[in-house]
PDB file of C-alpha atoms in Angstrom:
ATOM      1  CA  UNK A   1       0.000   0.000   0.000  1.00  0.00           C
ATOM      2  CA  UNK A   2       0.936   3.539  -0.939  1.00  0.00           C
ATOM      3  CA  UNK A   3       3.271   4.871   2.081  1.00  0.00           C
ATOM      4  CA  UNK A   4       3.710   8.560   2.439  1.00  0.00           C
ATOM      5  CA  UNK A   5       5.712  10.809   5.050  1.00  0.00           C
ATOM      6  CA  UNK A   6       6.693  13.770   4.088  1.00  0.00           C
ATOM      7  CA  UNK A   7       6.325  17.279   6.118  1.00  0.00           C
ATOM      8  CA  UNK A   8       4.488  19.909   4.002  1.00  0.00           C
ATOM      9  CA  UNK A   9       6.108  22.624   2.796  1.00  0.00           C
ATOM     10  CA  UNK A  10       2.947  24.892   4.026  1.00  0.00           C
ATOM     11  CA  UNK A  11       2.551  23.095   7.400  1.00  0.00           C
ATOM     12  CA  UNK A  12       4.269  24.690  10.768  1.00  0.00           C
ATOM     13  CA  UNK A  13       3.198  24.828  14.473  1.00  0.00           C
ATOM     14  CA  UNK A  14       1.759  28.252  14.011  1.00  0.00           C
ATOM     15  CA  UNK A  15      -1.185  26.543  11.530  1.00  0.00           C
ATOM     16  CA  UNK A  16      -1.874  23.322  13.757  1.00  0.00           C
ATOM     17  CA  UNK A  17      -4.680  24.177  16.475  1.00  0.00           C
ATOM     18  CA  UNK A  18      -2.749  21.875  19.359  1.00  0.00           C
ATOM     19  CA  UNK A  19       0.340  23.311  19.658  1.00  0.00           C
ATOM     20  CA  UNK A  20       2.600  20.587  21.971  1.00  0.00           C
ATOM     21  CA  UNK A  21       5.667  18.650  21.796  1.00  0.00           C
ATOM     22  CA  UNK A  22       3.728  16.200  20.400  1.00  0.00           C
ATOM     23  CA  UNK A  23       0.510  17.046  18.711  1.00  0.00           C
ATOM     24  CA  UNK A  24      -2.364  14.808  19.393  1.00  0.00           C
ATOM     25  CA  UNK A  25      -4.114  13.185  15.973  1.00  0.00           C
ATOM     26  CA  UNK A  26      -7.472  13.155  17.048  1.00  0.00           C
ATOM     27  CA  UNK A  27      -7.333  16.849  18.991  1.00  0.00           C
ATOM     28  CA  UNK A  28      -5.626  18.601  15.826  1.00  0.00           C
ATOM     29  CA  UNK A  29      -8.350  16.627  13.515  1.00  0.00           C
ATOM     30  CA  UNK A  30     -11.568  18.547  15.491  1.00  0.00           C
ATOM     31  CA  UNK A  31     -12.666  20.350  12.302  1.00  0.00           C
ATOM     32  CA  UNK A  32     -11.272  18.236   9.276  1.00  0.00           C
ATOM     33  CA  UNK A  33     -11.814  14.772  10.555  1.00  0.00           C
ATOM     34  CA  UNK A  34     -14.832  12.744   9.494  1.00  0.00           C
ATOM     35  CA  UNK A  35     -16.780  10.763  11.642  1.00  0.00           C
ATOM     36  CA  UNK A  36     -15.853   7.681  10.055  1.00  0.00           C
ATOM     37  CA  UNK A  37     -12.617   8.886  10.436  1.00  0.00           C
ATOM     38  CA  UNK A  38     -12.247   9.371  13.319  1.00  0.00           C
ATOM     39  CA  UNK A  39     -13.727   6.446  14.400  1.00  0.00           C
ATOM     40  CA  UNK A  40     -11.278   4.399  12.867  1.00  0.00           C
ATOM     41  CA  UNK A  41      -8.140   6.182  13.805  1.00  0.00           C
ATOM     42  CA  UNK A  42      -9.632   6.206  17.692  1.00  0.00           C
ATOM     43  CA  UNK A  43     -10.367   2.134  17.045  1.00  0.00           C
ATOM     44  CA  UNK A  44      -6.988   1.550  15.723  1.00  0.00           C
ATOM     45  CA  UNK A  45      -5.319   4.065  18.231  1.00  0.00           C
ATOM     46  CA  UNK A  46      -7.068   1.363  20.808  1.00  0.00           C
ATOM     47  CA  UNK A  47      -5.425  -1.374  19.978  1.00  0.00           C
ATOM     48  CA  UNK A  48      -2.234  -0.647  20.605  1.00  0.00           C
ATOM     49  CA  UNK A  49      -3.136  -0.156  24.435  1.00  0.00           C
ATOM     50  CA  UNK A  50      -1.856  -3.135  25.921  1.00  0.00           C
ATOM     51  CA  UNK A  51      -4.452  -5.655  26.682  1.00  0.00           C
ATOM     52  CA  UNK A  52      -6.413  -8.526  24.588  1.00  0.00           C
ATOM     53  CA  UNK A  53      -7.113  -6.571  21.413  1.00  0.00           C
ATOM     54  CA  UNK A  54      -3.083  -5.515  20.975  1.00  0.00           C
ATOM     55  CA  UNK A  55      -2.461  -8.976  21.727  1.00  0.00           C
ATOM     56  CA  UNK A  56      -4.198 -10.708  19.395  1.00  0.00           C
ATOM     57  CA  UNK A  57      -3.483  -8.683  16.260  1.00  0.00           C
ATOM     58  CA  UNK A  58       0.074  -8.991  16.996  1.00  0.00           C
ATOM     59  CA  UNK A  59      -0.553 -12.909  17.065  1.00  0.00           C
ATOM     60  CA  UNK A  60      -2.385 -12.238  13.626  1.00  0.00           C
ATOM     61  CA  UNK A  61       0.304 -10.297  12.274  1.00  0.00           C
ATOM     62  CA  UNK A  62       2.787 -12.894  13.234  1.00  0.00           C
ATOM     63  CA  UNK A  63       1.046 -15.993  12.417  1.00  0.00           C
ATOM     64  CA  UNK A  64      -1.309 -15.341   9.636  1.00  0.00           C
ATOM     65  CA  UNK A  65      -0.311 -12.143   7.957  1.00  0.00           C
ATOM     66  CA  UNK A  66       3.724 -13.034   7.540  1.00  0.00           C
ATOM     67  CA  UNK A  67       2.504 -17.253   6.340  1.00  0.00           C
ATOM     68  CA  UNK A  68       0.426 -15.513   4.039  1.00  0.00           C
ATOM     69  CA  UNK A  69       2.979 -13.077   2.622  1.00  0.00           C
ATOM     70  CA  UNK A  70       5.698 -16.369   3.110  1.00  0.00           C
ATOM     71  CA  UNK A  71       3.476 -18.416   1.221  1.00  0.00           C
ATOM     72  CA  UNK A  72       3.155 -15.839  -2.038  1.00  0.00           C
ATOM     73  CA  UNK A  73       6.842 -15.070  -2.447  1.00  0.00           C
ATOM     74  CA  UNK A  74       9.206 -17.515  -0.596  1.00  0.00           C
ATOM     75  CA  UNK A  75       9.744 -19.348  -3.912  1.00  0.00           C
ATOM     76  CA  UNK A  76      11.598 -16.036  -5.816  1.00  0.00           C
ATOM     77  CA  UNK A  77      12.576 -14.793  -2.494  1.00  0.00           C
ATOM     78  CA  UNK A  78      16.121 -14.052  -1.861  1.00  0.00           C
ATOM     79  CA  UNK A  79      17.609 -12.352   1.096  1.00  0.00           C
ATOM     80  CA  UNK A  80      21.482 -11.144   1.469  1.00  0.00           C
ATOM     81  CA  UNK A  81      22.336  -9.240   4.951  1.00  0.00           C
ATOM     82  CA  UNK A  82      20.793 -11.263   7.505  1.00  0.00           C
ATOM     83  CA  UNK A  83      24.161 -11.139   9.249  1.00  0.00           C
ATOM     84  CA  UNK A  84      23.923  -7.571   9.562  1.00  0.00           C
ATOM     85  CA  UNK A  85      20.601  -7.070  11.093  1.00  0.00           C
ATOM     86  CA  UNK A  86      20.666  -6.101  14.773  1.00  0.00           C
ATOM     87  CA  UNK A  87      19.629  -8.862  17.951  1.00  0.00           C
ATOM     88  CA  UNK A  88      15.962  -7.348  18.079  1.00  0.00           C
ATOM     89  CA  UNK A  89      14.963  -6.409  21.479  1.00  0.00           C
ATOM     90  CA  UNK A  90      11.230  -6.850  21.927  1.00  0.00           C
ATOM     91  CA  UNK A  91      10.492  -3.701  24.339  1.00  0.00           C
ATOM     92  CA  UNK A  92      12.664  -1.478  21.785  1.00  0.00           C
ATOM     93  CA  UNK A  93      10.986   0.314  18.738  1.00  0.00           C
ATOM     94  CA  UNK A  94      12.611   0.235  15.269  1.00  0.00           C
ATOM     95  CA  UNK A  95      12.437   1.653  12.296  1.00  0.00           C
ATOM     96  CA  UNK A  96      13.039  -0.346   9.185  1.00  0.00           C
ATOM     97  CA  UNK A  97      13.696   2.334   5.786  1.00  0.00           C
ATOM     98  CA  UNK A  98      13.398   1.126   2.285  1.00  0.00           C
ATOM     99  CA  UNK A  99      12.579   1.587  -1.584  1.00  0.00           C
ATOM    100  CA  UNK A 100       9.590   2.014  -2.570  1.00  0.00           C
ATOM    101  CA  UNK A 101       8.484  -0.068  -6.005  1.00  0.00           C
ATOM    102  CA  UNK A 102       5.280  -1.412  -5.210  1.00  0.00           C
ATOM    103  CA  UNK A 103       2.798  -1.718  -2.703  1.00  0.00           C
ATOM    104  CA  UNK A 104       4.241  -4.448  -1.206  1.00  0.00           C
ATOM    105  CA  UNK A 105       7.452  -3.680  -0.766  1.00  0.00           C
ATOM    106  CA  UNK A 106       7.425  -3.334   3.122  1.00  0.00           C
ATOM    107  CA  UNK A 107       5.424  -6.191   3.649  1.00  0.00           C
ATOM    108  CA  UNK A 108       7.535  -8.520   2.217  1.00  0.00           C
ATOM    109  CA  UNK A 109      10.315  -7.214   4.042  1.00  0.00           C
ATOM    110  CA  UNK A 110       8.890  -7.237   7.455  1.00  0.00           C
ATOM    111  CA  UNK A 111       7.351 -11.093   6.480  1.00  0.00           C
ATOM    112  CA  UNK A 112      10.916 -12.203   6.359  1.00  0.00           C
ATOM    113  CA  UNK A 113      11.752 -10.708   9.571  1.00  0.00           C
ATOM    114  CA  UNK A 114       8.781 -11.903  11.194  1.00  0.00           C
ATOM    115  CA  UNK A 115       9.761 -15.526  10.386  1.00  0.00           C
ATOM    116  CA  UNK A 116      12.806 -15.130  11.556  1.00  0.00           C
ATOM    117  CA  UNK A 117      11.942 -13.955  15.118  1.00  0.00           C
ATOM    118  CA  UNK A 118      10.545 -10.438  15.309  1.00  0.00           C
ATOM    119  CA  UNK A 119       7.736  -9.857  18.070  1.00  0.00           C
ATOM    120  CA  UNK A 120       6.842  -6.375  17.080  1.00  0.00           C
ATOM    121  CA  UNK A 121       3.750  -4.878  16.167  1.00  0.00           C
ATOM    122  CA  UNK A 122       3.446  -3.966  12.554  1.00  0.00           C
ATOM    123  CA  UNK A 123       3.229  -0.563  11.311  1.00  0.00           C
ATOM    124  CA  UNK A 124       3.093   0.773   8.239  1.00  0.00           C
ATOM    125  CA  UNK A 125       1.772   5.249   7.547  1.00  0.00           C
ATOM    126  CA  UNK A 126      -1.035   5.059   4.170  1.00  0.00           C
ATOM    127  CA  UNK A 127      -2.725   7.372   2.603  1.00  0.00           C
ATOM    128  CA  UNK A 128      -6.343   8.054   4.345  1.00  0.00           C
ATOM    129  CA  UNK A 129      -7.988   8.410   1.399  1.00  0.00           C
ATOM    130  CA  UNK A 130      -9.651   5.284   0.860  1.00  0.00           C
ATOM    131  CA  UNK A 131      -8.300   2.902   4.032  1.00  0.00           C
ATOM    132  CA  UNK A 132      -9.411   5.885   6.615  1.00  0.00           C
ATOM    133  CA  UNK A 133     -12.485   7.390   4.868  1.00  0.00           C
ATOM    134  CA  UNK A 134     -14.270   4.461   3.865  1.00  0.00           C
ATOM    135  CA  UNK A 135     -15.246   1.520   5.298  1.00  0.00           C
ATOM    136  CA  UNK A 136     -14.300  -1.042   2.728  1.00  0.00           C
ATOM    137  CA  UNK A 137     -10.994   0.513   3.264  1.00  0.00           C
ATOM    138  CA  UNK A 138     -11.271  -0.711   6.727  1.00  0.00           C
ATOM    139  CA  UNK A 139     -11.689  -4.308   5.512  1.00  0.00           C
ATOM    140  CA  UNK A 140      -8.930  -4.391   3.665  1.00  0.00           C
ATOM    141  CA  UNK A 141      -6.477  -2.733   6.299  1.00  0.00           C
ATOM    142  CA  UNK A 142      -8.173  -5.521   9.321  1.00  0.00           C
ATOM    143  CA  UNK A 143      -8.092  -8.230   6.601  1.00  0.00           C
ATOM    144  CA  UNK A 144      -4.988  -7.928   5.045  1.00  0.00           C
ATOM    145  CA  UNK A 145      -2.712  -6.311   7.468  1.00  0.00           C
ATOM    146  CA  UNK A 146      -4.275  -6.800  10.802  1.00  0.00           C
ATOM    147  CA  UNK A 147      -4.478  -2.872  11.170  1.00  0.00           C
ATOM    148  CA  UNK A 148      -1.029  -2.276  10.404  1.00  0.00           C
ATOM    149  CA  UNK A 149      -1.603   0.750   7.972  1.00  0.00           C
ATOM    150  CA  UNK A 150      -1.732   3.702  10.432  1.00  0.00           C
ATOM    151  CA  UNK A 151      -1.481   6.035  11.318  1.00  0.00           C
ATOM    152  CA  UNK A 152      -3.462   7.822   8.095  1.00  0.00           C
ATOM    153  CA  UNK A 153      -1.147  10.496   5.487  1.00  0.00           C
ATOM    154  CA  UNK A 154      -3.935  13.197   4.121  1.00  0.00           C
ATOM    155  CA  UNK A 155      -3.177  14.301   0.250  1.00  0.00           C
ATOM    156  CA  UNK A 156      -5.521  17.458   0.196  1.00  0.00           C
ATOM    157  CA  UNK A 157      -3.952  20.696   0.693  1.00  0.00           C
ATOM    158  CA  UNK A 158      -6.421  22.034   3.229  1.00  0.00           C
ATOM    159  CA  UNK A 159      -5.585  19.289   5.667  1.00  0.00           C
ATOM    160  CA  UNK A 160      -1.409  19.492   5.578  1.00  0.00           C
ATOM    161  CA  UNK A 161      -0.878  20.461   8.770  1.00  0.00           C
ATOM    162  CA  UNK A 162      -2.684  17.194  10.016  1.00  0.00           C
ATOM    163  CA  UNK A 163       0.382  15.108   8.490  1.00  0.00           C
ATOM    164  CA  UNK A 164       2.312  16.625  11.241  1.00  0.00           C
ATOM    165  CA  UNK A 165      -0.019  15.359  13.952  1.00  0.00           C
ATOM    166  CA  UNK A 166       0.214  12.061  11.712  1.00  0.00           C
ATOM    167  CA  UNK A 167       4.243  11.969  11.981  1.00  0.00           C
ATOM    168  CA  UNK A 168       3.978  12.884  15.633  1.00  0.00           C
ATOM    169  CA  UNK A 169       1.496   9.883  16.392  1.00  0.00           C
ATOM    170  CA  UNK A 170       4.162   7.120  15.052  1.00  0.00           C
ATOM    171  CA  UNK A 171       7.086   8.482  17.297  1.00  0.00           C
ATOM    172  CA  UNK A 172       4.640   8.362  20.091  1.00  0.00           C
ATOM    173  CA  UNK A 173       4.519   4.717  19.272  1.00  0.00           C
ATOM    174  CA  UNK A 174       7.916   4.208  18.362  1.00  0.00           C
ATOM    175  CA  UNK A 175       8.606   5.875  21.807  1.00  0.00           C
ATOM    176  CA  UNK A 176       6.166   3.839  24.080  1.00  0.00           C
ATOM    177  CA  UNK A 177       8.321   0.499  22.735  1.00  0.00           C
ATOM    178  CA  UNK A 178       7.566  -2.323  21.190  1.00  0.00           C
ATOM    179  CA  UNK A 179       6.655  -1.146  17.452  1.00  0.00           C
ATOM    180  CA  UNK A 180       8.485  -1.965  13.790  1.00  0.00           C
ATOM    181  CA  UNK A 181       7.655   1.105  11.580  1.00  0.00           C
ATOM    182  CA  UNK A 182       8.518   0.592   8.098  1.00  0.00           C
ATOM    183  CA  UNK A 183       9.071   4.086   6.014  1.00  0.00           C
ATOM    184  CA  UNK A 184      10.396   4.914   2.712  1.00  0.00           C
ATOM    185  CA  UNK A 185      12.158   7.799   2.454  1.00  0.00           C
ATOM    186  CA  UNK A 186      10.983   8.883  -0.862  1.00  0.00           C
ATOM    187  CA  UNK A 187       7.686   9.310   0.517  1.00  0.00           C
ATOM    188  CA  UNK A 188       5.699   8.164  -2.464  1.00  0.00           C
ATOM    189  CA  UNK A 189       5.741   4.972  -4.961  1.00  0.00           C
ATOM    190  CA  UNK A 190       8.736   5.386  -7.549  1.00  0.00           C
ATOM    191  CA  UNK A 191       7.015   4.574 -10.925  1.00  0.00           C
ATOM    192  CA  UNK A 192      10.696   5.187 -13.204  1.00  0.00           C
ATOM    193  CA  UNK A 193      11.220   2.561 -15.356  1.00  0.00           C
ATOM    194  CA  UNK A 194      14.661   1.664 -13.752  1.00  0.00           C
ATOM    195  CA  UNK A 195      14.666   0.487 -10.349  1.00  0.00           C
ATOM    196  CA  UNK A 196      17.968   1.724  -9.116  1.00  0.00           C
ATOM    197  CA  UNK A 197      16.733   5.437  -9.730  1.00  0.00           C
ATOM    198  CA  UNK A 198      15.176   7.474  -6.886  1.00  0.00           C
ATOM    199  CA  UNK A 199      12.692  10.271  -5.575  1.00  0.00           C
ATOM    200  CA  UNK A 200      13.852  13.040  -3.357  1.00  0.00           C
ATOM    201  CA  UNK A 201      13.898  12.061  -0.010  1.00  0.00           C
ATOM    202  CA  UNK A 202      10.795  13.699   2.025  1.00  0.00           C
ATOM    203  CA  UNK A 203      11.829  15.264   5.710  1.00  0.00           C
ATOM    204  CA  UNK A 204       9.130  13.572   7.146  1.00  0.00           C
ATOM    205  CA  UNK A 205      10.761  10.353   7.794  1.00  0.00           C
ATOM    206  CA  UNK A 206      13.906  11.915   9.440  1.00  0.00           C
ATOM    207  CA  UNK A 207      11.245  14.012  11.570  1.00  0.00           C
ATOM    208  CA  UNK A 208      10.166  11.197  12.773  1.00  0.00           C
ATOM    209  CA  UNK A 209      13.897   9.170  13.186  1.00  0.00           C
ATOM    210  CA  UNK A 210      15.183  12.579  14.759  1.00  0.00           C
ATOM    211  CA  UNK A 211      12.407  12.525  17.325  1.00  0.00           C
ATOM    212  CA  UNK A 212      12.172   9.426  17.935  1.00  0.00           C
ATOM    213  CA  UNK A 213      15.670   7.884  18.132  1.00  0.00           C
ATOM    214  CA  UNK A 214      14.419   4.393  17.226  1.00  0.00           C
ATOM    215  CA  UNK A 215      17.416   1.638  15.364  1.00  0.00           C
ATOM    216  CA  UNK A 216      16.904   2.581  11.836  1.00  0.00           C
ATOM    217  CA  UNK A 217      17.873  -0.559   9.011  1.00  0.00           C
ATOM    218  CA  UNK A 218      17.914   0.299   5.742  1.00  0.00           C
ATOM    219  CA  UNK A 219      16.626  -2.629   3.159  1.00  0.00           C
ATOM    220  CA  UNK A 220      16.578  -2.314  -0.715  1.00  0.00           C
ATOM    221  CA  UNK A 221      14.004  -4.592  -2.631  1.00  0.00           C
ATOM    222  CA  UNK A 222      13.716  -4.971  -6.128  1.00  0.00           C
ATOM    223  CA  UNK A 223      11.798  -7.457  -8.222  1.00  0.00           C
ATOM    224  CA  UNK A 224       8.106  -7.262  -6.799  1.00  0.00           C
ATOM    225  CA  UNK A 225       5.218  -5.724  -8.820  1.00  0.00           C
ATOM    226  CA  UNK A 226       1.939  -4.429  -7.941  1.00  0.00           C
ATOM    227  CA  UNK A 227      -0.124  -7.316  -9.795  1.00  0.00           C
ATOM    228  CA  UNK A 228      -0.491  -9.055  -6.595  1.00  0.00           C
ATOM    229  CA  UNK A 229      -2.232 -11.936  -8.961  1.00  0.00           C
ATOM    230  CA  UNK A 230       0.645 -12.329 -11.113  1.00  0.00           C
ATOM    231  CA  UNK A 231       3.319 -12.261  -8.643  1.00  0.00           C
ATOM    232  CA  UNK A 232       1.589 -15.129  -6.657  1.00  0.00           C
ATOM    233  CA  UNK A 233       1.344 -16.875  -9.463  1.00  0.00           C
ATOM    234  CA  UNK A 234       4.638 -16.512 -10.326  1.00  0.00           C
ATOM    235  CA  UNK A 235       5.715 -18.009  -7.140  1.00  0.00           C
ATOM    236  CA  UNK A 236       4.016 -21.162  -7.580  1.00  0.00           C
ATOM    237  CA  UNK A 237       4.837 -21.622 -11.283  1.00  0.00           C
ATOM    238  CA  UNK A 238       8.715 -20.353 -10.228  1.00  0.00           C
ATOM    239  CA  UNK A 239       8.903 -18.529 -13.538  1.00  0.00           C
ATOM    240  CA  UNK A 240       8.271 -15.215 -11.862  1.00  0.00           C
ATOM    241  CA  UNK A 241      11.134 -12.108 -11.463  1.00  0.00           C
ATOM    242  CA  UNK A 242      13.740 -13.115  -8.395  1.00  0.00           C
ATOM    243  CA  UNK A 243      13.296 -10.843  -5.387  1.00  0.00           C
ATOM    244  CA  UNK A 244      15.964  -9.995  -3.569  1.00  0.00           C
ATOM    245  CA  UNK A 245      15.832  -8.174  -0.309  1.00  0.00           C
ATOM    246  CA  UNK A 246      18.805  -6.377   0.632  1.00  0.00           C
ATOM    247  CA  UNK A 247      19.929  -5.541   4.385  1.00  0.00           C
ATOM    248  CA  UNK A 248      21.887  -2.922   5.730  1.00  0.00           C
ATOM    249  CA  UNK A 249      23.706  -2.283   9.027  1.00  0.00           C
ATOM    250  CA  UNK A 250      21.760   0.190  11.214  1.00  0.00           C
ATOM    251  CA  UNK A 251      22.442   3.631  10.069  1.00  0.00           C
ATOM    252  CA  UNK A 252      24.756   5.778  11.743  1.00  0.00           C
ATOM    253  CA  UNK A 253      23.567   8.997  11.842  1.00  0.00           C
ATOM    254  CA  UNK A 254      26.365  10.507  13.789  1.00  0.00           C
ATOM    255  CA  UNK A 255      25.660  13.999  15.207  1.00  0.00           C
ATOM    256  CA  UNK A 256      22.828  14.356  12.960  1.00  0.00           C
ATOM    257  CA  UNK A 257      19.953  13.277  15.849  1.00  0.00           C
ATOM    258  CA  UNK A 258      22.098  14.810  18.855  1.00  0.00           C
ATOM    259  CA  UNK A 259      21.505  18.442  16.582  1.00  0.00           C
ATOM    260  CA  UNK A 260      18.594  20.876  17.079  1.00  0.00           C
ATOM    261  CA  UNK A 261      15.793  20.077  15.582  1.00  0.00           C
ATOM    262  CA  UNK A 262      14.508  21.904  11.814  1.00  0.00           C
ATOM    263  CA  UNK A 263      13.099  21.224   8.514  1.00  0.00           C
ATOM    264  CA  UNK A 264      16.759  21.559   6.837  1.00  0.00           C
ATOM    265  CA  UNK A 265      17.974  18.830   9.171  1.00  0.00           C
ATOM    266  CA  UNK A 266      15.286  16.325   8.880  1.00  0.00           C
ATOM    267  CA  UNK A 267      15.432  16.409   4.924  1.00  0.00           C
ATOM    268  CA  UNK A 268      19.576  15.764   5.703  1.00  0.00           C
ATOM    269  CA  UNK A 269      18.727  12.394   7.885  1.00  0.00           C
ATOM    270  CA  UNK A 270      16.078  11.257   5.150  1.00  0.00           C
ATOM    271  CA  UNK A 271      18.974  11.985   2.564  1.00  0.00           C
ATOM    272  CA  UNK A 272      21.040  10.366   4.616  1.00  0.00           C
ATOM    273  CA  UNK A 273      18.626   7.220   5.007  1.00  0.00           C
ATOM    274  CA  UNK A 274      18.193   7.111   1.207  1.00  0.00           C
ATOM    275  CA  UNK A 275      21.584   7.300   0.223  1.00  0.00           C
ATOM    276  CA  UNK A 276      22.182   4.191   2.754  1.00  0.00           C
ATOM    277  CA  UNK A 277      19.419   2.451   0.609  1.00  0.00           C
ATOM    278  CA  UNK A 278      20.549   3.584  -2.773  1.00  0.00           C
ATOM    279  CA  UNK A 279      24.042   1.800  -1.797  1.00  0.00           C
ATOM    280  CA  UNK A 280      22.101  -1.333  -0.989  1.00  0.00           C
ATOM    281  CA  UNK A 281      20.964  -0.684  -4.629  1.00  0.00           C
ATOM    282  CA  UNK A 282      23.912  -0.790  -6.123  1.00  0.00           C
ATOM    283  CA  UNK A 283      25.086  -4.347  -4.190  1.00  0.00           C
ATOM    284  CA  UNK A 284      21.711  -5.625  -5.664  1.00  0.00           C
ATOM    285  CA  UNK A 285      22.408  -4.821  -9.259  1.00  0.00           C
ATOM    286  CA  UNK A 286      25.657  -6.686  -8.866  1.00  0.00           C
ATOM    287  CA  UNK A 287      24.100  -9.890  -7.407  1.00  0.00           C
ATOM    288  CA  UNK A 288      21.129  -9.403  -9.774  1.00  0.00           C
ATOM    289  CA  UNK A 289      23.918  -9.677 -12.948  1.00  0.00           C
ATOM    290  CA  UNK A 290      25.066 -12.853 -11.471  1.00  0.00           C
ATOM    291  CA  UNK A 291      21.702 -14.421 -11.896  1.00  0.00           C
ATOM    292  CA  UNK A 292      21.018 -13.265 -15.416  1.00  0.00           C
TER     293      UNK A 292
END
């Protein structure tokens, strides 16, 4: 699903209605929120108090949603990295940055590193339109991802300044512990031709690693597309395009978070997040020639 994180150019504290260290979705939505909205941002907000409801979609995440996801793709599947990725502690948060080709680029990813161990809940930003304003949208974000598209990204100009309360609500839950976030730098889906290209990185993402301080890994994917019929076809028929997954070390950020906080320096740790990912690019193209 369509991932987007970027700060507005036109958004600033002066225009959001709840000024605070960090600004409170549901408060700052009073007078651009629907009620269906609203409801589903306050039901999925819910569930990540802890308690039965938070426990059992994590279960779901882990044992449906990643066999599911395993099942589709494990057949053109390949992984190189592993031995870089960190000993994941189960009360930390992290942050896992990527490409973004397709829909299900972050999915895939975080399927892999489900099966191999990871306890965290799921969490993935989407657009509202369509997963937060209707409720078929709902559906598809319980039935296919056990809720873990949120918080919601708006796309209309007259609600920018909500993104902010947006970006704010996933380092509150990358702060409380316990939460895998995956973000992709470039904010929205890359539709070039050649995969190893890139969009500008959006500051929204190193907002939210500035503020939040979470273990950031960098992964570069290539070879999925967004005819989820075709690809799982291609699985089982193994004539599909190999898809290799690419890990990084955690990013080292180096003075970057320890520095005040400001637009210039957030779009500097997304650049620096993407450029981490575009070199995970380049070791992909090189094990990609070998298969040819």
């Amino acid at each position: 699903m369509q991932n987007q994180v970027a700060t507005p150019a036109t958004a600033s504290a002066k225009d959001v209605p709840c000024e605070r260290d960090l600004r409170d979705l549901l408060d700052c939505g009073d007078d651009s929120l629907s009620s269906t909205e609203r409801w589903q941002i306050g039901f999925v907000r819910s569930s990540f108090e802890k308690g039965r409801l938070d426990r059992t979609i994590r279960a779901l995440q882990r044992h449906v949603g990643a066999n599911w996801i395993e099942a589709s793709i494990r057949n053109l599947r390949l992984v190189y990295g592993r031995d870089r990725l960190p000993m994941f502690n189960p009360t930390q948060s992290y942050i896992v940055v990527s490409n973004h080709r397709s829909f299900f680029d972050l999915y895939v990813v975080t399927a892999y590193l489900v099966k191999q161990g990871l306890f965290h809940r799921l969490v993935f930003p989407v657009r509202a339109n369509f997963f937060y304003d209707t409720w078929a949208g709902f559906a598809v974000n319980g039935i296919m991802s056990f809720f873990a598209m949120y918080p919601p990204v708006f796309r209309e100009r007259s609600r920018a300044a909500m993104n902010l309360a947006s970006i704010d609500e996933v380092v509150r839950l990358l702060k409380r512990g316990g939460s895998f976030v995956g973000l992709h730098p470039e904010g929205t889906r890359n539709k070039a031709h050649d995969p190893y290209t890139f969009l500008p990185a959006q500051s929204g993402v190193g907002r939210i690693i500035h503020a939040s301080r979470a273990v950031v890994i960098p992964a570069f994917v290539n070879g999925l597309g967004n005819d989820i019929v075709k690809q799982v076809l291609g699985n089982y028929t193994k004539k599909g395009t190999p898809v290799n997954i690419v890990f990084g070390s955690p990013i080292d950020f180096g003075d970057m978070l320890s520095a005040p906080p400001s637009p210039r320096l957030h779009r500097q740790i997304s650049e620096h997040a993407l450029s981490a990912i575009r070199r995970l690019g380049e070791e992909e193209r090189a094990i990609r020639a070998t298969l040819s």
